[in-house]
PDB file of C-alpha atoms in Angstrom:
ATOM      1  CA  ASP A 923      25.908  -0.579  35.161  1.00  0.00           C
ATOM      2  CA  ASN A 924      22.530  -0.912  33.480  1.00  0.00           C
ATOM      3  CA  ARG A 925      22.063   1.375  30.481  1.00  0.00           C
ATOM      4  CA  ILE A 926      18.480   0.539  29.459  1.00  0.00           C
ATOM      5  CA  PHE A 927      15.394   0.674  31.684  1.00  0.00           C
ATOM      6  CA  MET A 928      11.942  -0.327  30.421  1.00  0.00           C
ATOM      7  CA  VAL A 929       8.427  -0.569  31.834  1.00  0.00           C
ATOM      8  CA  ALA A 930       5.587  -1.999  29.720  1.00  0.00           C
ATOM      9  CA  THR A 931       1.841  -2.144  30.178  1.00  0.00           C
ATOM     10  CA  MET A 932      -0.268  -4.756  28.405  1.00  0.00           C
ATOM     11  CA  GLY A 933      -3.369  -2.657  27.694  1.00  0.00           C
ATOM     12  CA  ALA A 934      -5.743  -3.821  30.443  1.00  0.00           C
ATOM     13  CA  ASP A 935      -8.780  -1.613  31.055  1.00  0.00           C
ATOM     14  CA  ASP A 936      -7.941  -1.388  34.767  1.00  0.00           C
ATOM     15  CA  GLN A 937      -4.176  -0.828  34.473  1.00  0.00           C
ATOM     16  CA  PHE A 938      -2.397   1.915  36.430  1.00  0.00           C
ATOM     17  CA  ALA A 939      -0.317   4.752  35.034  1.00  0.00           C
ATOM     18  CA  ILE A 940       3.445   4.085  34.853  1.00  0.00           C
ATOM     19  CA  GLY A 941       4.786   5.301  38.191  1.00  0.00           C
ATOM     20  CA  ASP A 942       8.374   5.900  37.072  1.00  0.00           C
ATOM     21  CA  LEU A 943       7.169   7.991  34.146  1.00  0.00           C
ATOM     22  CA  ILE A 944       5.196  10.137  36.591  1.00  0.00           C
ATOM     23  CA  GLY A 945       8.285  10.578  38.765  1.00  0.00           C
ATOM     24  CA  GLN A 946      10.466  11.527  35.799  1.00  0.00           C
ATOM     25  CA  ASN A 947       7.913  14.018  34.436  1.00  0.00           C
ATOM     26  CA  PRO A 948       6.244  15.761  37.395  1.00  0.00           C
ATOM     27  CA  GLY A 949       3.271  17.851  36.366  1.00  0.00           C
ATOM     28  CA  LYS A 950       3.302  16.466  32.806  1.00  0.00           C
ATOM     29  CA  TRP A 951       2.370  12.847  33.519  1.00  0.00           C
ATOM     30  CA  THR A 952      -0.039  11.960  36.325  1.00  0.00           C
ATOM     31  CA  TRP A 953      -1.851   8.973  37.800  1.00  0.00           C
ATOM     32  CA  ASP A 954      -4.765   9.869  35.532  1.00  0.00           C
ATOM     33  CA  HIS A 955      -2.646   8.964  32.483  1.00  0.00           C
ATOM     34  CA  LYS A 956      -3.566   5.278  32.675  1.00  0.00           C
ATOM     35  CA  GLN A 957      -3.761   4.636  28.915  1.00  0.00           C
ATOM     36  CA  SER A 958      -6.600   2.221  29.684  1.00  0.00           C
ATOM     37  CA  GLY A 959      -6.967  -0.426  27.020  1.00  0.00           C
ATOM     38  CA  CYS A 960      -3.722   0.596  25.307  1.00  0.00           C
ATOM     39  CA  ALA A 961      -0.414  -1.241  25.491  1.00  0.00           C
ATOM     40  CA  ALA A 962       2.592   1.029  26.080  1.00  0.00           C
ATOM     41  CA  ALA A 963       6.322   0.926  26.772  1.00  0.00           C
ATOM     42  CA  TYR A 964       8.464   3.497  28.578  1.00  0.00           C
ATOM     43  CA  PHE A 965      12.256   3.598  28.161  1.00  0.00           C
ATOM     44  CA  ILE A 966      15.202   5.323  29.779  1.00  0.00           C
ATOM     45  CA  ILE A 967      18.414   4.860  27.789  1.00  0.00           C
ATOM     46  CA  VAL A 968      21.721   6.017  29.260  1.00  0.00           C
ATOM     47  CA  TRP A 969      24.166   6.809  26.482  1.00  0.00           C
ATOM     48  CA  ASP A 970      27.377   4.784  26.436  1.00  0.00           C
ATOM     49  CA  ALA A 971      29.591   4.960  23.355  1.00  0.00           C
ATOM     50  CA  LEU A 972      31.243   1.658  24.232  1.00  0.00           C
ATOM     51  CA  ILE A 973      27.900  -0.126  24.196  1.00  0.00           C
ATOM     52  CA  PHE A 974      25.891   1.702  21.548  1.00  0.00           C
ATOM     53  CA  GLY A 975      28.659   2.701  19.168  1.00  0.00           C
ATOM     54  CA  ASP A 976      27.599   5.381  16.687  1.00  0.00           C
ATOM     55  CA  GLY A 977      23.872   5.598  17.497  1.00  0.00           C
ATOM     56  CA  LEU A 978      20.974   4.599  19.669  1.00  0.00           C
ATOM     57  CA  PRO A 979      19.893   0.948  19.566  1.00  0.00           C
ATOM     58  CA  GLU A 980      16.984  -0.019  17.357  1.00  0.00           C
ATOM     59  CA  ILE A 981      14.007  -1.004  19.493  1.00  0.00           C
ATOM     60  CA  SER A 982      11.302  -3.277  18.103  1.00  0.00           C
ATOM     61  CA  PHE A 983       8.425  -5.323  19.504  1.00  0.00           C
ATOM     62  CA  GLN A 984       6.582  -8.426  18.417  1.00  0.00           C
ATOM     63  CA  ILE A 985       2.961  -7.354  18.874  1.00  0.00           C
ATOM     64  CA  ARG A 986      -0.192  -9.433  19.036  1.00  0.00           C
ATOM     65  CA  GLY A 987      -3.684  -8.009  18.777  1.00  0.00           C
ATOM     66  CA  LYS A 988      -6.450  -8.145  21.358  1.00  0.00           C
ATOM     67  CA  LYS A 989      -8.056 -11.346  22.561  1.00  0.00           C
ATOM     68  CA  VAL A 990     -11.252 -12.369  20.771  1.00  0.00           C
ATOM     69  CA  ARG A 991     -14.288 -14.487  21.632  1.00  0.00           C
ATOM     70  CA  ASP A 992     -14.549 -17.994  20.191  1.00  0.00           C
ATOM     71  CA  PRO A 993     -18.104 -19.431  20.230  1.00  0.00           C
ATOM     72  CA  ARG A 994     -16.668 -22.912  19.718  1.00  0.00           C
ATOM     73  CA  THR A 995     -15.040 -22.936  23.161  1.00  0.00           C
ATOM     74  CA  GLY A 996     -16.865 -20.126  24.964  1.00  0.00           C
ATOM     75  CA  THR A 997     -13.486 -18.570  25.818  1.00  0.00           C
ATOM     76  CA  THR A 998     -11.617 -15.411  24.884  1.00  0.00           C
ATOM     77  CA  TYR A 999      -8.009 -15.693  23.732  1.00  0.00           C
ATOM     78  CA  TRP A1000      -5.568 -14.383  21.136  1.00  0.00           C
ATOM     79  CA  THR A1001      -5.862 -15.888  17.666  1.00  0.00           C
ATOM     80  CA  PRO A1002      -5.256 -14.622  14.117  1.00  0.00           C
ATOM     81  CA  ASN A1003      -8.400 -16.463  12.915  1.00  0.00           C
ATOM     82  CA  ALA A1004      -9.796 -13.971  10.394  1.00  0.00           C
ATOM     83  CA  SER A1005     -13.466 -14.852  10.957  1.00  0.00           C
ATOM     84  CA  LEU A1006     -13.227 -14.458  14.734  1.00  0.00           C
ATOM     85  CA  CYS A1007     -11.437 -11.133  14.243  1.00  0.00           C
ATOM     86  CA  GLN A1008     -14.307  -9.979  11.996  1.00  0.00           C
ATOM     87  CA  ALA A1009     -16.861 -10.757  14.692  1.00  0.00           C
ATOM     88  CA  ASP A1010     -14.767  -9.146  17.411  1.00  0.00           C
ATOM     89  CA  PHE A1011     -14.471  -5.883  15.507  1.00  0.00           C
ATOM     90  CA  LEU A1012     -18.226  -5.806  14.862  1.00  0.00           C
ATOM     91  CA  THR A1013     -18.968  -6.122  18.589  1.00  0.00           C
ATOM     92  CA  ASN A1014     -16.106  -3.907  19.814  1.00  0.00           C
ATOM     93  CA  THR A1015     -17.498  -0.979  21.815  1.00  0.00           C
ATOM     94  CA  ARG A1016     -14.310   1.073  21.840  1.00  0.00           C
ATOM     95  CA  PHE A1017     -13.010   0.950  18.270  1.00  0.00           C
ATOM     96  CA  GLY A1018     -15.815  -0.851  16.432  1.00  0.00           C
ATOM     97  CA  PRO A1019     -19.502  -0.313  15.596  1.00  0.00           C
ATOM     98  CA  SER A1020     -20.733  -1.832  18.922  1.00  0.00           C
ATOM     99  CA  VAL A1021     -22.969  -4.483  17.352  1.00  0.00           C
ATOM    100  CA  PRO A1022     -24.848  -6.363  20.142  1.00  0.00           C
ATOM    101  CA  LEU A1023     -23.593  -9.918  20.615  1.00  0.00           C
ATOM    102  CA  ALA A1024     -27.145 -11.156  20.044  1.00  0.00           C
ATOM    103  CA  ARG A1025     -26.883  -9.974  16.430  1.00  0.00           C
ATOM    104  CA  ILE A1026     -23.930 -12.260  15.706  1.00  0.00           C
ATOM    105  CA  ASP A1027     -25.005 -15.565  14.165  1.00  0.00           C
ATOM    106  CA  ASP A1028     -22.854 -17.947  16.224  1.00  0.00           C
ATOM    107  CA  THR A1029     -23.770 -20.937  14.042  1.00  0.00           C
ATOM    108  CA  SER A1030     -22.424 -19.148  10.995  1.00  0.00           C
ATOM    109  CA  LEU A1031     -19.413 -17.848  12.943  1.00  0.00           C
ATOM    110  CA  THR A1032     -18.554 -21.328  14.234  1.00  0.00           C
ATOM    111  CA  ALA A1033     -18.569 -22.762  10.711  1.00  0.00           C
ATOM    112  CA  ALA A1034     -16.557 -19.805   9.402  1.00  0.00           C
ATOM    113  CA  ALA A1035     -13.988 -20.100  12.206  1.00  0.00           C
ATOM    114  CA  ASN A1036     -13.548 -23.802  11.405  1.00  0.00           C
ATOM    115  CA  ASP A1037     -13.058 -22.973   7.721  1.00  0.00           C
ATOM    116  CA  SER A1038     -10.513 -20.278   8.563  1.00  0.00           C
ATOM    117  CA  ASP A1039      -8.625 -22.675  10.852  1.00  0.00           C
ATOM    118  CA  GLY A1040      -8.370 -25.334   8.136  1.00  0.00           C
ATOM    119  CA  ASP A1041      -4.820 -26.402   7.292  1.00  0.00           C
ATOM    120  CA  VAL A1042      -3.529 -25.603   3.812  1.00  0.00           C
ATOM    121  CA  THR A1043      -0.555 -27.556   2.466  1.00  0.00           C
ATOM    122  CA  LEU A1044       2.289 -25.356   1.254  1.00  0.00           C
ATOM    123  CA  ALA A1045       4.258 -26.040  -1.911  1.00  0.00           C
ATOM    124  CA  THR A1046       7.479 -25.757   0.115  1.00  0.00           C
ATOM    125  CA  GLY A1047       6.242 -28.248   2.703  1.00  0.00           C
ATOM    126  CA  GLY A1048       4.339 -27.907   5.934  1.00  0.00           C
ATOM    127  CA  THR A1049       0.966 -26.260   6.442  1.00  0.00           C
ATOM    128  CA  GLU A1050      -0.555 -22.955   7.466  1.00  0.00           C
ATOM    129  CA  LYS A1051      -4.035 -21.861   8.509  1.00  0.00           C
ATOM    130  CA  ARG A1052      -6.327 -20.981   5.611  1.00  0.00           C
ATOM    131  CA  TYR A1053      -7.424 -17.453   6.617  1.00  0.00           C
ATOM    132  CA  THR A1054      -5.643 -15.263   9.168  1.00  0.00           C
ATOM    133  CA  ALA A1055      -5.765 -11.550   9.941  1.00  0.00           C
ATOM    134  CA  ASN A1056      -2.224 -10.237  10.376  1.00  0.00           C
ATOM    135  CA  GLY A1057      -2.595  -6.545   9.576  1.00  0.00           C
ATOM    136  CA  TRP A1058      -3.486  -3.448  11.549  1.00  0.00           C
ATOM    137  CA  PHE A1059      -5.667  -0.353  11.321  1.00  0.00           C
ATOM    138  CA  THR A1060      -5.926   3.028  12.995  1.00  0.00           C
ATOM    139  CA  ALA A1061      -8.916   4.167  15.032  1.00  0.00           C
ATOM    140  CA  ASP A1062      -9.643   7.075  12.677  1.00  0.00           C
ATOM    141  CA  GLU A1063     -10.473   4.753   9.756  1.00  0.00           C
ATOM    142  CA  SER A1064     -14.127   4.201   8.876  1.00  0.00           C
ATOM    143  CA  TYR A1065     -15.878   1.070  10.110  1.00  0.00           C
ATOM    144  CA  GLY A1066     -16.704   0.131   6.528  1.00  0.00           C
ATOM    145  CA  ARG A1067     -13.084   0.320   5.406  1.00  0.00           C
ATOM    146  CA  ILE A1068     -11.866  -1.772   8.351  1.00  0.00           C
ATOM    147  CA  LEU A1069     -14.538  -4.433   7.786  1.00  0.00           C
ATOM    148  CA  GLU A1070     -13.633  -4.448   4.107  1.00  0.00           C
ATOM    149  CA  ARG A1071     -10.036  -5.304   4.953  1.00  0.00           C
ATOM    150  CA  LEU A1072     -10.948  -7.951   7.524  1.00  0.00           C
ATOM    151  CA  THR A1073     -13.380  -9.544   5.073  1.00  0.00           C
ATOM    152  CA  ALA A1074     -10.714  -9.530   2.363  1.00  0.00           C
ATOM    153  CA  ALA A1075      -8.571 -11.627   4.711  1.00  0.00           C
ATOM    154  CA  THR A1076     -11.210 -14.389   4.477  1.00  0.00           C
ATOM    155  CA  GLY A1077     -11.510 -14.155   0.691  1.00  0.00           C
ATOM    156  CA  GLY A1078     -15.280 -14.211   1.136  1.00  0.00           C
ATOM    157  CA  ASN A1079     -18.225 -12.113   2.266  1.00  0.00           C
ATOM    158  CA  LEU A1080     -19.981 -10.745   5.324  1.00  0.00           C
ATOM    159  CA  THR A1081     -23.779 -10.455   5.233  1.00  0.00           C
ATOM    160  CA  TYR A1082     -26.570  -9.089   7.412  1.00  0.00           C
ATOM    161  CA  SER A1083     -29.960 -10.760   7.140  1.00  0.00           C
ATOM    162  CA  ASN A1084     -32.913 -11.387   9.489  1.00  0.00           C
ATOM    163  CA  GLY A1085     -31.244  -9.275  12.159  1.00  0.00           C
ATOM    164  CA  LYS A1086     -28.034 -11.329  12.218  1.00  0.00           C
ATOM    165  CA  TRP A1087     -24.489 -10.899  10.901  1.00  0.00           C
ATOM    166  CA  LYS A1088     -23.302 -13.994   9.043  1.00  0.00           C
ATOM    167  CA  PHE A1089     -19.793 -14.955   7.947  1.00  0.00           C
ATOM    168  CA  TRP A1090     -18.845 -16.548   4.635  1.00  0.00           C
ATOM    169  CA  PRO A1091     -15.126 -17.233   4.100  1.00  0.00           C
ATOM    170  CA  ALA A1092     -14.273 -18.413   0.595  1.00  0.00           C
ATOM    171  CA  LYS A1093     -14.926 -22.141   0.384  1.00  0.00           C
ATOM    172  CA  TRP A1094     -16.704 -24.520  -1.954  1.00  0.00           C
ATOM    173  CA  ARG A1095     -20.297 -25.095  -0.831  1.00  0.00           C
ATOM    174  CA  SER A1096     -22.779 -27.353  -2.559  1.00  0.00           C
ATOM    175  CA  PRO A1097     -25.518 -25.349  -4.327  1.00  0.00           C
ATOM    176  CA  ALA A1098     -28.597 -24.961  -2.143  1.00  0.00           C
ATOM    177  CA  ILE A1099     -31.035 -24.468  -5.038  1.00  0.00           C
ATOM    178  CA  THR A1100     -31.182 -25.045  -8.767  1.00  0.00           C
ATOM    179  CA  LEU A1101     -32.570 -22.237 -10.939  1.00  0.00           C
ATOM    180  CA  THR A1102     -34.564 -23.114 -14.073  1.00  0.00           C
ATOM    181  CA  GLU A1103     -36.710 -21.232 -16.565  1.00  0.00           C
ATOM    182  CA  ASP A1104     -39.620 -21.653 -14.148  1.00  0.00           C
ATOM    183  CA  ASP A1105     -37.898 -19.171 -11.837  1.00  0.00           C
ATOM    184  CA  LEU A1106     -37.887 -16.386 -14.464  1.00  0.00           C
ATOM    185  CA  ARG A1107     -40.250 -13.473 -13.893  1.00  0.00           C
ATOM    186  CA  SER A1108     -41.387 -13.588 -17.509  1.00  0.00           C
ATOM    187  CA  SER A1109     -40.707 -15.402 -20.755  1.00  0.00           C
ATOM    188  CA  ILE A1110     -37.322 -15.083 -22.425  1.00  0.00           C
ATOM    189  CA  LYS A1111     -37.036 -12.296 -24.972  1.00  0.00           C
ATOM    190  CA  ILE A1112     -34.338 -12.170 -27.616  1.00  0.00           C
ATOM    191  CA  GLN A1113     -33.247  -8.818 -28.994  1.00  0.00           C
ATOM    192  CA  THR A1114     -30.990  -9.143 -32.007  1.00  0.00           C
ATOM    193  CA  LEU A1115     -30.272  -5.442 -32.456  1.00  0.00           C
ATOM    194  CA  ALA A1116     -29.258  -3.053 -29.711  1.00  0.00           C
ATOM    195  CA  GLU A1117     -28.112   0.505 -29.451  1.00  0.00           C
ATOM    196  CA  ARG A1118     -24.344   0.907 -29.570  1.00  0.00           C
ATOM    197  CA  ALA A1119     -24.325   2.302 -26.010  1.00  0.00           C
ATOM    198  CA  ASP A1120     -26.098  -0.834 -24.744  1.00  0.00           C
ATOM    199  CA  ILE A1121     -23.801  -3.503 -26.148  1.00  0.00           C
ATOM    200  CA  PHE A1122     -20.962  -2.930 -23.710  1.00  0.00           C
ATOM    201  CA  ASN A1123     -21.506  -4.619 -20.355  1.00  0.00           C
ATOM    202  CA  ALA A1124     -19.850  -6.919 -17.899  1.00  0.00           C
ATOM    203  CA  VAL A1125     -20.884  -9.584 -15.433  1.00  0.00           C
ATOM    204  CA  ARG A1126     -18.670 -10.345 -12.460  1.00  0.00           C
ATOM    205  CA  GLY A1127     -18.903 -13.027  -9.828  1.00  0.00           C
ATOM    206  CA  GLN A1128     -16.864 -15.035  -7.365  1.00  0.00           C
ATOM    207  CA  PHE A1129     -16.429 -18.767  -7.761  1.00  0.00           C
ATOM    208  CA  VAL A1130     -14.501 -21.069  -5.447  1.00  0.00           C
ATOM    209  CA  SER A1131     -13.700 -24.414  -6.982  1.00  0.00           C
ATOM    210  CA  ALA A1132     -14.316 -27.569  -4.962  1.00  0.00           C
ATOM    211  CA  ALA A1133     -10.860 -28.718  -6.081  1.00  0.00           C
ATOM    212  CA  ALA A1134      -9.289 -25.812  -4.221  1.00  0.00           C
ATOM    213  CA  GLY A1135     -10.274 -27.255  -0.880  1.00  0.00           C
TER     214      GLY A1135
END
């Protein structure tokens, strides 16, 4: 005496429509309703007071996101690695900005993916990966807002230069250059008095200590 029936689709691009759903809803659901690229679940629940008590059962799913490309292995698989998720969204042709793969700097992405996969020791014991993307977004959000959130998951930055997207998760890096007075455009000028409106300012920056790992 089964009381719950379920059919699930995993979101493949070539998946078929759910046949039982078509049979239960003739004229409303057809074989054209494939939901290509979208995971779905269809339920039939037969009420039984002895089983369900005072209400319907709570139904929940543990959901993982889409598989992403990893330049380190040349394979596509599921991972919460925040840097790989950044790159996947950039190149996604359905929900993302459709950036050509050739515009992804794989050298930078490989280094960023390694940084994101680094183990961080927890105060309570054990370890966890340094940067993971565990959230979600809706398709009606702007590309900029989604990238902002994915980049925040790495604690760092995402840049575009010389025709390539590069990935910079927060990590201590040795300075590449040293700036001196010789790099100034002109000589230093000291102004002892300034207008009241000009004396309020702020300088902000991001610094990752080498001691932080």
